[in-house]
């Protein structure tokens, strides 16, 4: 199903974004 595939892709994209955010947070922690 195309709709399901789109949902899965969005989930994956969100996971990638979260990883990026976590990296940024870690950099901030290191700066302290």
Coordinates of C-alpha atoms in Angstrom, one line a residue:
X1 CA 0.0 0.0 0.0
X2 CA 1.4 3.4 -1.0
X3 CA -0.1 5.2 2.0
X4 CA 1.5 2.8 4.4
X5 CA 4.9 3.2 2.6
X6 CA 4.6 7.0 3.0
X7 CA 3.9 6.6 6.7
X8 CA 6.9 4.4 7.1
X9 CA 9.1 6.9 5.3
X10 CA 7.9 9.7 7.6
X11 CA 8.7 7.6 10.6
X12 CA 12.2 7.0 9.4
X13 CA 12.7 10.7 8.6
X14 CA 11.6 11.6 12.0
X15 CA 14.1 9.2 13.6
X16 CA 16.9 10.7 11.5
X17 CA 15.9 14.2 12.6
X18 CA 15.8 13.1 16.3
X19 CA 19.3 11.7 15.9
X20 CA 20.5 15.0 14.5
X21 CA 18.9 16.9 17.4
X22 CA 20.6 14.6 19.9
X23 CA 23.9 15.3 18.4
X24 CA 23.3 19.0 18.8
X25 CA 22.4 18.5 22.4
X26 CA 25.6 16.6 23.0
X27 CA 27.6 19.3 21.5
X28 CA 26.0 21.8 23.9
X29 CA 26.8 19.6 26.8
X30 CA 30.4 19.4 25.8
X31 CA 30.6 23.2 25.5
X32 CA 29.8 23.5 29.2

